[in-house]
Amino acid sequence: MELIGMTAAELSAALRRREFSALELAGACLEQARVWEGTIHAFLHLDPGDVLGRARRADELLAAGEGGPLCGIPVAIKDNICVPGMPATCGSRILENFVPPYAADVVERLEAAGAVIFGKTNLDEFAMGSSTENSAFGPTRNPWNPERVPGGSSGGSAAAVAAGVVPLALGSDTGGSIRQPAALCGVCGLKPTYGRVSRYGLIAFASSLDQVGPLGRDARDLAMVMDVLAGHDPRDSTSVESEPCGHLRELEREEKGTIGLPRECFTEGLQGVVHDAVMEAARHFERLGYRLREVSLPHIGYALPAYYLIAPAEASSNLARYDGARYGRRSPVDSDVMEMFAHTRREGFGPEVRRRIMIGTYALSAGYYDAYYLKAQKARTLIKGDFDQAFRDCDLILMPATPGSAFKIGEKSEDPLEMYLSDVYTVAVNLAGLAGLALPCGLAEGLPLGMQLIGRPFDEATILRAAHHYQKDSDHHHRLASPAGTVEDQP
Amino acid sequence: MNRNSPGRSGRITIEEVRHVAFLARLSLAPGEEEKMAGEMGRILEYVDSLQALDTDRIEASFQVLPRKNVMRPDLVTPSLSPEQVLANAPERRDDHFLMPRIITS
């Protein structure tokens, strides 16, 4: 039986029917990793012994009739999320030897559900980037075309799912870092509403924007994972108490609401094939029974500038702790403590991280705070207000996830500003704290094209349901990248 | 140097770069300061587009959730052991992190 390419839901049902064991499934995934890793470099840490041990424990749970729907399912974890005993490098030299002594809340939840934690995936350093080229340990390559980026910063997680190495992965999203790589790799990726999933154990980049979220093959799989991840955690004071949602249960409801298309998001700067694929998807939703209407997000043009002040500012504060004192790398230049701090950080942080810390520090410094940081946080109020207004006229917003398909490795890495523009359709969602889902809607020149659905706060269920309706009637999400570089359709 | 006119952000001086680097505890080599000034200048020029927004009567959204002052009871609960805390220490002595001299005068 070909296990590679099956969704987590299909694998879960087959495991329960004893068609194969969690151990066999883990073995198949490890073999798939062996086939792909030389090409894509999705993983920073993958210990087959550890994976097989976890799979054996999952088989015990399954035999005892215990463990949830994720029992026995391999899940790769982005390397800025803490799994005790495994390194958490954040793609940075400054943490290259750091092993967390505690588990992230999301990891505890996955383990309690019997999921098989499957290694740590590559990322842009400290989640700062849109291509995974900023990793201190080498880039990840897009499985659809290894000359191209997988997107970032959760590029390793997206590539691992796209190559069929794992059916599920966790990523993090601060300005688009789950959705953009999902779109460029032809998989689904969800950034939950801010506060929906605990950030405890996610190594912080920008605390008012960060969220952990799932990547997988389809909306049903993401719903399964959300049922495990979502919920209040007293260790994260920004996590919200909410009724257990039953995202999976909500998927099968038939109601179809109104989808808003923001007029500002379909203008120039958007690659023609992406525009056409998203409009085609809109018409598809209409055929399925959704109503379409035009909406407006008049301040969305200010989202990127606001983000590139707020995120670096918050990062400059969060990354102050990396000083060589208590963990991570310490510079041998230690004549005095200030020299040690400065050299540790200079040696340990890559250029993009240093750039953002500098911008962020500047924006918060005396004399500039009002004009920059405060101004950006006021722009944020206006941007959030636009979404609140739009959601009076629609239940979901549909727009592109990225301005184009996967770009070439090295193409945008010379100019930071050009790289930042890759986030044009994603950052506003983080600023407003909303949930956003990227899912595949086409293919052009062998590269996936994605669209993005955004919902009201805490209404992941409506987003996932719409995606599920679309996916029941289309097959973009069935495509799996193949090592030969050709496109294969899975049944 | 007028620190209150953001419109001039396209020109970050080397002094400002050094000051910010000091605040951020980052060391920059002499050649790097120029490059950083240029890169910061370009980014700040881009984000200057925010100045076009009229935000006089707008409140800042430091976060988007209506949550305030989330507290827990002031009770000691299980935490990490000293061994766990020190496991990643670059340099340690017994139950202490060993540091370069802090007070030098």
PDB file of C-alpha atoms in Angstrom, chain A residues 105-383:
ATOM      1  CA  ASP A 105       2.215  23.653  24.665  1.00  0.00           C
ATOM      2  CA  VAL A 106       1.483  22.603  21.072  1.00  0.00           C
ATOM      3  CA  VAL A 107       4.047  19.787  21.333  1.00  0.00           C
ATOM      4  CA  GLU A 108       2.550  18.563  24.618  1.00  0.00           C
ATOM      5  CA  ARG A 109      -0.854  18.499  22.975  1.00  0.00           C
ATOM      6  CA  LEU A 110       0.414  16.597  19.935  1.00  0.00           C
ATOM      7  CA  GLU A 111       2.222  14.079  22.134  1.00  0.00           C
ATOM      8  CA  ALA A 112      -0.866  13.570  24.311  1.00  0.00           C
ATOM      9  CA  ALA A 113      -2.797  12.851  21.106  1.00  0.00           C
ATOM     10  CA  GLY A 114      -0.224  10.179  20.193  1.00  0.00           C
ATOM     11  CA  ALA A 115       1.229  12.044  17.209  1.00  0.00           C
ATOM     12  CA  VAL A 116       4.744  11.021  16.162  1.00  0.00           C
ATOM     13  CA  ILE A 117       7.003  14.091  16.398  1.00  0.00           C
ATOM     14  CA  PHE A 118       9.098  13.832  13.213  1.00  0.00           C
ATOM     15  CA  GLY A 119      12.197  16.005  13.528  1.00  0.00           C
ATOM     16  CA  LYS A 120      12.775  19.766  13.333  1.00  0.00           C
ATOM     17  CA  THR A 121      12.426  21.680  10.111  1.00  0.00           C
ATOM     18  CA  ASN A 122      14.490  24.465   8.578  1.00  0.00           C
ATOM     19  CA  LEU A 123      13.440  28.106   8.739  1.00  0.00           C
ATOM     20  CA  ASP A 124      14.662  31.609   8.080  1.00  0.00           C
ATOM     21  CA  GLU A 125      16.726  32.641  11.094  1.00  0.00           C
ATOM     22  CA  PHE A 126      14.411  33.524  14.001  1.00  0.00           C
ATOM     23  CA  ALA A 127      11.521  33.310  11.535  1.00  0.00           C
ATOM     24  CA  MET A 128      12.701  36.480   9.797  1.00  0.00           C
ATOM     25  CA  GLY A 129      12.393  35.978   6.090  1.00  0.00           C
ATOM     26  CA  SER A 130      10.217  34.836   3.210  1.00  0.00           C
ATOM     27  CA  SER A 131      12.393  32.257   1.493  1.00  0.00           C
ATOM     28  CA  THR A 132      14.262  30.127   4.106  1.00  0.00           C
ATOM     29  CA  GLU A 133      17.462  31.517   2.530  1.00  0.00           C
ATOM     30  CA  ASN A 134      18.228  33.268   5.819  1.00  0.00           C
ATOM     31  CA  SER A 135      18.839  30.002   7.664  1.00  0.00           C
ATOM     32  CA  ALA A 136      22.371  29.832   9.050  1.00  0.00           C
ATOM     33  CA  PHE A 137      22.396  26.160   8.036  1.00  0.00           C
ATOM     34  CA  GLY A 138      21.662  26.471   4.326  1.00  0.00           C
ATOM     35  CA  PRO A 139      18.438  27.052   2.399  1.00  0.00           C
ATOM     36  CA  THR A 140      15.589  24.650   1.873  1.00  0.00           C
ATOM     37  CA  ARG A 141      14.655  24.070  -1.769  1.00  0.00           C
ATOM     38  CA  ASN A 142      11.195  23.867  -3.254  1.00  0.00           C
ATOM     39  CA  PRO A 143      10.343  20.219  -4.075  1.00  0.00           C
ATOM     40  CA  TRP A 144       8.482  21.349  -7.222  1.00  0.00           C
ATOM     41  CA  ASN A 145      11.683  22.921  -8.577  1.00  0.00           C
ATOM     42  CA  PRO A 146      14.879  22.777  -6.518  1.00  0.00           C
ATOM     43  CA  GLU A 147      16.210  25.975  -8.141  1.00  0.00           C
ATOM     44  CA  ARG A 148      13.361  27.808  -6.415  1.00  0.00           C
ATOM     45  CA  VAL A 149      12.617  28.803  -2.878  1.00  0.00           C
ATOM     46  CA  PRO A 150       9.975  27.027  -0.804  1.00  0.00           C
ATOM     47  CA  GLY A 151       9.027  30.370   0.725  1.00  0.00           C
ATOM     48  CA  GLY A 152       9.570  31.280   4.350  1.00  0.00           C
ATOM     49  CA  SER A 153       9.994  31.385   7.099  1.00  0.00           C
ATOM     50  CA  SER A 154       8.360  27.929   7.544  1.00  0.00           C
ATOM     51  CA  GLY A 155       9.993  26.704   4.319  1.00  0.00           C
ATOM     52  CA  GLY A 156      11.217  23.406   5.776  1.00  0.00           C
ATOM     53  CA  SER A 157       7.753  22.475   7.064  1.00  0.00           C
ATOM     54  CA  ALA A 158       6.054  23.374   3.769  1.00  0.00           C
ATOM     55  CA  ALA A 159       8.646  21.490   1.712  1.00  0.00           C
ATOM     56  CA  ALA A 160       8.432  18.399   3.925  1.00  0.00           C
ATOM     57  CA  VAL A 161       4.660  18.198   3.414  1.00  0.00           C
ATOM     58  CA  ALA A 162       4.863  19.018  -0.311  1.00  0.00           C
ATOM     59  CA  ALA A 163       7.392  16.232  -0.867  1.00  0.00           C
ATOM     60  CA  GLY A 164       5.198  13.767   1.009  1.00  0.00           C
ATOM     61  CA  VAL A 165       7.840  13.199   3.691  1.00  0.00           C
ATOM     62  CA  VAL A 166       5.238  13.906   6.370  1.00  0.00           C
ATOM     63  CA  PRO A 167       1.479  14.419   6.114  1.00  0.00           C
ATOM     64  CA  LEU A 168       1.540  17.228   8.681  1.00  0.00           C
ATOM     65  CA  ALA A 169       3.887  19.861  10.004  1.00  0.00           C
ATOM     66  CA  LEU A 170       3.799  22.774  12.414  1.00  0.00           C
ATOM     67  CA  GLY A 171       4.992  26.203  11.395  1.00  0.00           C
ATOM     68  CA  SER A 172       4.779  29.692  12.819  1.00  0.00           C
ATOM     69  CA  ASP A 173       3.384  32.805  11.169  1.00  0.00           C
ATOM     70  CA  THR A 174       4.218  36.384  12.124  1.00  0.00           C
ATOM     71  CA  GLY A 175       3.815  38.116   8.747  1.00  0.00           C
ATOM     72  CA  GLY A 176       2.870  35.217   6.493  1.00  0.00           C
ATOM     73  CA  SER A 177       5.417  32.564   7.413  1.00  0.00           C
ATOM     74  CA  ILE A 178       2.956  29.660   7.244  1.00  0.00           C
ATOM     75  CA  ARG A 179       0.713  30.912   4.446  1.00  0.00           C
ATOM     76  CA  GLN A 180       3.326  32.111   1.964  1.00  0.00           C
ATOM     77  CA  PRO A 181       5.431  28.900   1.955  1.00  0.00           C
ATOM     78  CA  ALA A 182       2.239  26.815   1.878  1.00  0.00           C
ATOM     79  CA  ALA A 183       1.165  28.705  -1.257  1.00  0.00           C
ATOM     80  CA  LEU A 184       4.582  28.407  -2.927  1.00  0.00           C
ATOM     81  CA  CYS A 185       4.776  24.674  -2.143  1.00  0.00           C
ATOM     82  CA  GLY A 186       1.211  23.776  -3.088  1.00  0.00           C
ATOM     83  CA  VAL A 187       0.061  22.709   0.365  1.00  0.00           C
ATOM     84  CA  CYS A 188      -2.429  24.070   2.886  1.00  0.00           C
ATOM     85  CA  GLY A 189      -1.309  26.228   5.801  1.00  0.00           C
ATOM     86  CA  LEU A 190      -3.367  27.923   8.487  1.00  0.00           C
ATOM     87  CA  LYS A 191      -2.444  30.834  10.718  1.00  0.00           C
ATOM     88  CA  PRO A 192      -4.980  30.718  13.545  1.00  0.00           C
ATOM     89  CA  THR A 193      -6.573  33.802  15.074  1.00  0.00           C
ATOM     90  CA  TYR A 194      -4.156  35.440  17.473  1.00  0.00           C
ATOM     91  CA  GLY A 195      -4.771  33.890  20.872  1.00  0.00           C
ATOM     92  CA  ARG A 196      -6.321  30.700  19.522  1.00  0.00           C
ATOM     93  CA  VAL A 197      -3.180  28.571  19.949  1.00  0.00           C
ATOM     94  CA  SER A 198      -0.687  28.937  22.798  1.00  0.00           C
ATOM     95  CA  ARG A 199       2.658  30.559  22.041  1.00  0.00           C
ATOM     96  CA  TYR A 200       4.298  28.924  25.074  1.00  0.00           C
ATOM     97  CA  GLY A 201       7.364  27.172  23.729  1.00  0.00           C
ATOM     98  CA  LEU A 202       7.360  29.077  20.440  1.00  0.00           C
ATOM     99  CA  ILE A 203      10.602  31.018  20.501  1.00  0.00           C
ATOM    100  CA  ALA A 204       9.340  34.564  20.185  1.00  0.00           C
ATOM    101  CA  PHE A 205       9.908  36.849  17.215  1.00  0.00           C
ATOM    102  CA  ALA A 206       7.127  39.459  17.498  1.00  0.00           C
ATOM    103  CA  SER A 207       4.864  38.737  20.416  1.00  0.00           C
ATOM    104  CA  SER A 208       1.766  40.602  19.235  1.00  0.00           C
ATOM    105  CA  LEU A 209       1.880  38.902  15.820  1.00  0.00           C
ATOM    106  CA  ASP A 210       3.274  35.348  16.253  1.00  0.00           C
ATOM    107  CA  GLN A 211       1.060  32.273  16.012  1.00  0.00           C
ATOM    108  CA  VAL A 212       1.784  28.570  15.655  1.00  0.00           C
ATOM    109  CA  GLY A 213      -0.242  26.755  12.999  1.00  0.00           C
ATOM    110  CA  PRO A 214      -0.527  23.551  10.973  1.00  0.00           C
ATOM    111  CA  LEU A 215       0.519  22.733   7.418  1.00  0.00           C
ATOM    112  CA  GLY A 216      -0.959  19.713   5.648  1.00  0.00           C
ATOM    113  CA  ARG A 217      -2.453  18.345   2.486  1.00  0.00           C
ATOM    114  CA  ASP A 218      -6.040  19.496   2.908  1.00  0.00           C
ATOM    115  CA  ALA A 219      -8.509  21.428   5.049  1.00  0.00           C
ATOM    116  CA  ARG A 220      -9.787  18.309   6.777  1.00  0.00           C
ATOM    117  CA  ASP A 221      -6.302  17.478   8.041  1.00  0.00           C
ATOM    118  CA  LEU A 222      -5.813  21.046   9.284  1.00  0.00           C
ATOM    119  CA  ALA A 223      -9.154  20.831  11.092  1.00  0.00           C
ATOM    120  CA  MET A 224      -7.990  17.636  12.812  1.00  0.00           C
ATOM    121  CA  VAL A 225      -4.825  19.363  13.999  1.00  0.00           C
ATOM    122  CA  MET A 226      -6.673  22.518  15.110  1.00  0.00           C
ATOM    123  CA  ASP A 227      -8.899  20.400  17.341  1.00  0.00           C
ATOM    124  CA  VAL A 228      -5.717  19.311  19.134  1.00  0.00           C
ATOM    125  CA  LEU A 229      -3.818  22.611  19.161  1.00  0.00           C
ATOM    126  CA  ALA A 230      -6.511  25.183  19.917  1.00  0.00           C
ATOM    127  CA  GLY A 231      -7.314  26.142  23.470  1.00  0.00           C
ATOM    128  CA  HIS A 232      -6.385  28.200  26.461  1.00  0.00           C
ATOM    129  CA  ASP A 233      -3.003  27.779  28.090  1.00  0.00           C
ATOM    130  CA  PRO A 234      -2.431  29.612  31.381  1.00  0.00           C
ATOM    131  CA  ARG A 235       1.275  29.795  30.548  1.00  0.00           C
ATOM    132  CA  ASP A 236       0.517  32.104  27.599  1.00  0.00           C
ATOM    133  CA  SER A 237      -1.293  35.155  28.888  1.00  0.00           C
ATOM    134  CA  THR A 238      -2.376  36.046  25.355  1.00  0.00           C
ATOM    135  CA  SER A 239      -4.114  32.742  24.786  1.00  0.00           C
ATOM    136  CA  VAL A 240      -7.833  32.976  24.927  1.00  0.00           C
ATOM    137  CA  GLU A 241     -10.439  30.897  26.698  1.00  0.00           C
ATOM    138  CA  SER A 242     -12.856  29.593  24.128  1.00  0.00           C
ATOM    139  CA  GLU A 243     -15.345  26.790  23.807  1.00  0.00           C
ATOM    140  CA  PRO A 244     -13.754  23.689  22.276  1.00  0.00           C
ATOM    141  CA  CYS A 245     -14.555  24.289  18.666  1.00  0.00           C
ATOM    142  CA  GLY A 246     -14.801  20.950  16.959  1.00  0.00           C
ATOM    143  CA  HIS A 247     -13.251  22.235  13.712  1.00  0.00           C
ATOM    144  CA  LEU A 248     -13.525  18.762  12.180  1.00  0.00           C
ATOM    145  CA  ARG A 249     -17.177  18.431  13.085  1.00  0.00           C
ATOM    146  CA  GLU A 250     -17.901  21.879  11.654  1.00  0.00           C
ATOM    147  CA  LEU A 251     -16.421  20.945   8.265  1.00  0.00           C
ATOM    148  CA  GLU A 252     -19.347  18.927   7.058  1.00  0.00           C
ATOM    149  CA  ARG A 253     -21.966  21.637   7.473  1.00  0.00           C
ATOM    150  CA  GLU A 254     -23.489  22.758   4.231  1.00  0.00           C
ATOM    151  CA  GLU A 255     -23.990  26.454   4.718  1.00  0.00           C
ATOM    152  CA  LYS A 256     -22.287  28.748   2.253  1.00  0.00           C
ATOM    153  CA  GLY A 257     -22.005  32.414   3.011  1.00  0.00           C
ATOM    154  CA  THR A 258     -20.644  35.455   1.288  1.00  0.00           C
ATOM    155  CA  ILE A 259     -17.065  35.822   0.151  1.00  0.00           C
ATOM    156  CA  GLY A 260     -15.608  39.322  -0.104  1.00  0.00           C
ATOM    157  CA  LEU A 261     -12.930  40.167  -2.657  1.00  0.00           C
ATOM    158  CA  PRO A 262     -10.975  43.288  -1.642  1.00  0.00           C
ATOM    159  CA  ARG A 263     -10.576  45.525  -4.642  1.00  0.00           C
ATOM    160  CA  GLU A 264      -7.158  46.734  -3.467  1.00  0.00           C
ATOM    161  CA  CYS A 265      -5.718  43.202  -3.614  1.00  0.00           C
ATOM    162  CA  PHE A 266      -6.269  42.497  -7.298  1.00  0.00           C
ATOM    163  CA  THR A 267      -4.267  45.334  -8.801  1.00  0.00           C
ATOM    164  CA  GLU A 268      -0.800  45.639 -10.286  1.00  0.00           C
ATOM    165  CA  GLY A 269       2.087  43.841  -8.611  1.00  0.00           C
ATOM    166  CA  LEU A 270       0.145  40.563  -8.770  1.00  0.00           C
ATOM    167  CA  GLN A 271       1.501  38.018 -11.256  1.00  0.00           C
ATOM    168  CA  GLY A 272      -1.056  37.414 -14.009  1.00  0.00           C
ATOM    169  CA  VAL A 273      -1.313  33.653 -13.476  1.00  0.00           C
ATOM    170  CA  VAL A 274      -1.927  34.144  -9.731  1.00  0.00           C
ATOM    171  CA  HIS A 275      -4.626  36.732 -10.425  1.00  0.00           C
ATOM    172  CA  ASP A 276      -6.325  34.392 -12.885  1.00  0.00           C
ATOM    173  CA  ALA A 277      -6.093  31.344 -10.602  1.00  0.00           C
ATOM    174  CA  VAL A 278      -7.598  33.223  -7.645  1.00  0.00           C
ATOM    175  CA  MET A 279     -10.412  34.663  -9.791  1.00  0.00           C
ATOM    176  CA  GLU A 280     -11.065  31.181 -11.168  1.00  0.00           C
ATOM    177  CA  ALA A 281     -11.297  29.919  -7.588  1.00  0.00           C
ATOM    178  CA  ALA A 282     -13.745  32.729  -6.783  1.00  0.00           C
ATOM    179  CA  ARG A 283     -15.979  31.611  -9.648  1.00  0.00           C
ATOM    180  CA  HIS A 284     -15.676  28.053  -8.392  1.00  0.00           C
ATOM    181  CA  PHE A 285     -16.896  29.132  -4.944  1.00  0.00           C
ATOM    182  CA  GLU A 286     -19.808  30.840  -6.664  1.00  0.00           C
ATOM    183  CA  ARG A 287     -20.720  27.634  -8.487  1.00  0.00           C
ATOM    184  CA  LEU A 288     -20.625  25.862  -5.122  1.00  0.00           C
ATOM    185  CA  GLY A 289     -23.230  28.267  -3.752  1.00  0.00           C
ATOM    186  CA  TYR A 290     -21.149  31.063  -2.189  1.00  0.00           C
ATOM    187  CA  ARG A 291     -22.107  34.660  -2.936  1.00  0.00           C
ATOM    188  CA  LEU A 292     -19.335  36.966  -4.048  1.00  0.00           C
ATOM    189  CA  ARG A 293     -19.099  40.667  -3.434  1.00  0.00           C
ATOM    190  CA  GLU A 294     -16.493  43.312  -3.699  1.00  0.00           C
ATOM    191  CA  VAL A 295     -15.222  44.764  -0.434  1.00  0.00           C
ATOM    192  CA  SER A 296     -12.618  47.365   0.362  1.00  0.00           C
ATOM    193  CA  LEU A 297      -9.590  47.421   2.634  1.00  0.00           C
ATOM    194  CA  PRO A 298      -8.545  51.018   2.039  1.00  0.00           C
ATOM    195  CA  HIS A 299      -5.561  51.014   4.403  1.00  0.00           C
ATOM    196  CA  ILE A 300      -4.046  47.719   3.290  1.00  0.00           C
ATOM    197  CA  GLY A 301      -1.292  49.561   1.436  1.00  0.00           C
ATOM    198  CA  TYR A 302       0.034  50.656   4.830  1.00  0.00           C
ATOM    199  CA  ALA A 303       0.216  47.126   6.205  1.00  0.00           C
ATOM    200  CA  LEU A 304       3.731  46.350   4.959  1.00  0.00           C
ATOM    201  CA  PRO A 305       5.296  49.584   6.268  1.00  0.00           C
ATOM    202  CA  ALA A 306       3.484  49.180   9.596  1.00  0.00           C
ATOM    203  CA  TYR A 307       4.601  45.563   9.855  1.00  0.00           C
ATOM    204  CA  TYR A 308       8.229  46.396   9.060  1.00  0.00           C
ATOM    205  CA  LEU A 309       8.235  48.751  12.028  1.00  0.00           C
ATOM    206  CA  ILE A 310       6.206  46.755  14.540  1.00  0.00           C
ATOM    207  CA  ALA A 311       7.761  43.345  13.921  1.00  0.00           C
ATOM    208  CA  PRO A 312      11.392  44.496  14.080  1.00  0.00           C
ATOM    209  CA  ALA A 313      10.606  46.632  17.151  1.00  0.00           C
ATOM    210  CA  GLU A 314       9.125  43.682  19.003  1.00  0.00           C
ATOM    211  CA  ALA A 315      11.948  41.458  17.755  1.00  0.00           C
ATOM    212  CA  SER A 316      14.585  43.869  19.045  1.00  0.00           C
ATOM    213  CA  SER A 317      13.085  43.377  22.481  1.00  0.00           C
ATOM    214  CA  ASN A 318      12.585  39.602  22.218  1.00  0.00           C
ATOM    215  CA  LEU A 319      16.062  38.957  20.863  1.00  0.00           C
ATOM    216  CA  ALA A 320      17.772  40.988  23.586  1.00  0.00           C
ATOM    217  CA  ARG A 321      17.959  37.804  25.637  1.00  0.00           C
ATOM    218  CA  TYR A 322      20.484  36.219  23.246  1.00  0.00           C
ATOM    219  CA  ASP A 323      23.585  37.559  24.905  1.00  0.00           C
ATOM    220  CA  GLY A 324      25.699  34.486  25.538  1.00  0.00           C
ATOM    221  CA  ALA A 325      24.985  34.592  29.282  1.00  0.00           C
ATOM    222  CA  ARG A 326      22.704  31.677  30.030  1.00  0.00           C
ATOM    223  CA  TYR A 327      22.336  29.641  26.813  1.00  0.00           C
ATOM    224  CA  GLY A 328      23.435  29.537  23.226  1.00  0.00           C
ATOM    225  CA  ARG A 329      26.704  30.555  21.756  1.00  0.00           C
ATOM    226  CA  ARG A 330      29.107  32.838  23.638  1.00  0.00           C
ATOM    227  CA  SER A 331      31.841  34.760  21.917  1.00  0.00           C
ATOM    228  CA  PRO A 332      35.407  34.066  23.019  1.00  0.00           C
ATOM    229  CA  VAL A 333      35.876  37.869  22.975  1.00  0.00           C
ATOM    230  CA  ASP A 334      35.108  38.425  26.620  1.00  0.00           C
ATOM    231  CA  SER A 335      37.425  41.087  27.990  1.00  0.00           C
ATOM    232  CA  ASP A 336      34.404  42.579  29.602  1.00  0.00           C
ATOM    233  CA  VAL A 337      30.743  41.791  29.639  1.00  0.00           C
ATOM    234  CA  MET A 338      29.659  44.472  27.151  1.00  0.00           C
ATOM    235  CA  GLU A 339      32.264  43.290  24.636  1.00  0.00           C
ATOM    236  CA  MET A 340      31.097  39.736  25.174  1.00  0.00           C
ATOM    237  CA  PHE A 341      27.457  40.684  24.520  1.00  0.00           C
ATOM    238  CA  ALA A 342      28.264  42.697  21.417  1.00  0.00           C
ATOM    239  CA  HIS A 343      30.531  40.101  19.873  1.00  0.00           C
ATOM    240  CA  THR A 344      28.285  37.173  20.764  1.00  0.00           C
ATOM    241  CA  ARG A 345      25.413  38.862  18.982  1.00  0.00           C
ATOM    242  CA  ARG A 346      27.464  39.907  16.024  1.00  0.00           C
ATOM    243  CA  GLU A 347      28.938  36.450  15.558  1.00  0.00           C
ATOM    244  CA  GLY A 348      25.704  34.627  16.311  1.00  0.00           C
ATOM    245  CA  PHE A 349      23.108  36.607  14.335  1.00  0.00           C
ATOM    246  CA  GLY A 350      22.933  36.681  10.552  1.00  0.00           C
ATOM    247  CA  PRO A 351      22.612  39.890   8.480  1.00  0.00           C
ATOM    248  CA  GLU A 352      18.806  39.948   8.234  1.00  0.00           C
ATOM    249  CA  VAL A 353      18.367  39.492  11.975  1.00  0.00           C
ATOM    250  CA  ARG A 354      20.933  42.208  12.703  1.00  0.00           C
ATOM    251  CA  ARG A 355      19.209  44.531  10.243  1.00  0.00           C
ATOM    252  CA  ARG A 356      15.813  44.016  11.879  1.00  0.00           C
ATOM    253  CA  ILE A 357      17.164  44.453  15.388  1.00  0.00           C
ATOM    254  CA  MET A 358      18.730  47.743  14.279  1.00  0.00           C
ATOM    255  CA  ILE A 359      15.521  48.999  12.620  1.00  0.00           C
ATOM    256  CA  GLY A 360      13.462  47.927  15.603  1.00  0.00           C
ATOM    257  CA  THR A 361      15.789  49.535  18.129  1.00  0.00           C
ATOM    258  CA  TYR A 362      15.826  52.752  16.126  1.00  0.00           C
ATOM    259  CA  ALA A 363      12.029  52.817  15.864  1.00  0.00           C
ATOM    260  CA  LEU A 364      11.725  52.470  19.640  1.00  0.00           C
ATOM    261  CA  SER A 365      14.498  54.845  20.589  1.00  0.00           C
ATOM    262  CA  ALA A 366      13.896  58.180  22.282  1.00  0.00           C
ATOM    263  CA  GLY A 367      12.996  60.814  19.728  1.00  0.00           C
ATOM    264  CA  TYR A 368      11.757  58.311  17.162  1.00  0.00           C
ATOM    265  CA  TYR A 369       9.223  56.228  19.087  1.00  0.00           C
ATOM    266  CA  ASP A 370       6.252  58.472  18.262  1.00  0.00           C
ATOM    267  CA  ALA A 371       7.021  58.901  14.589  1.00  0.00           C
ATOM    268  CA  TYR A 372       7.716  55.243  13.952  1.00  0.00           C
ATOM    269  CA  TYR A 373       6.531  52.609  16.420  1.00  0.00           C
ATOM    270  CA  LEU A 374       3.538  54.490  17.764  1.00  0.00           C
ATOM    271  CA  LYS A 375       2.519  55.640  14.289  1.00  0.00           C
ATOM    272  CA  ALA A 376       2.677  52.057  13.015  1.00  0.00           C
ATOM    273  CA  GLN A 377       0.505  50.824  15.893  1.00  0.00           C
ATOM    274  CA  LYS A 378      -2.055  53.497  15.014  1.00  0.00           C
ATOM    275  CA  ALA A 379      -1.972  52.392  11.385  1.00  0.00           C
ATOM    276  CA  ARG A 380      -2.635  48.928  12.761  1.00  0.00           C
ATOM    277  CA  THR A 381      -5.874  50.172  14.326  1.00  0.00           C
ATOM    278  CA  LEU A 382      -6.989  51.489  10.937  1.00  0.00           C
ATOM    279  CA  ILE A 383      -6.059  48.234   9.182  1.00  0.00           C
TER     280      ILE A 383
END
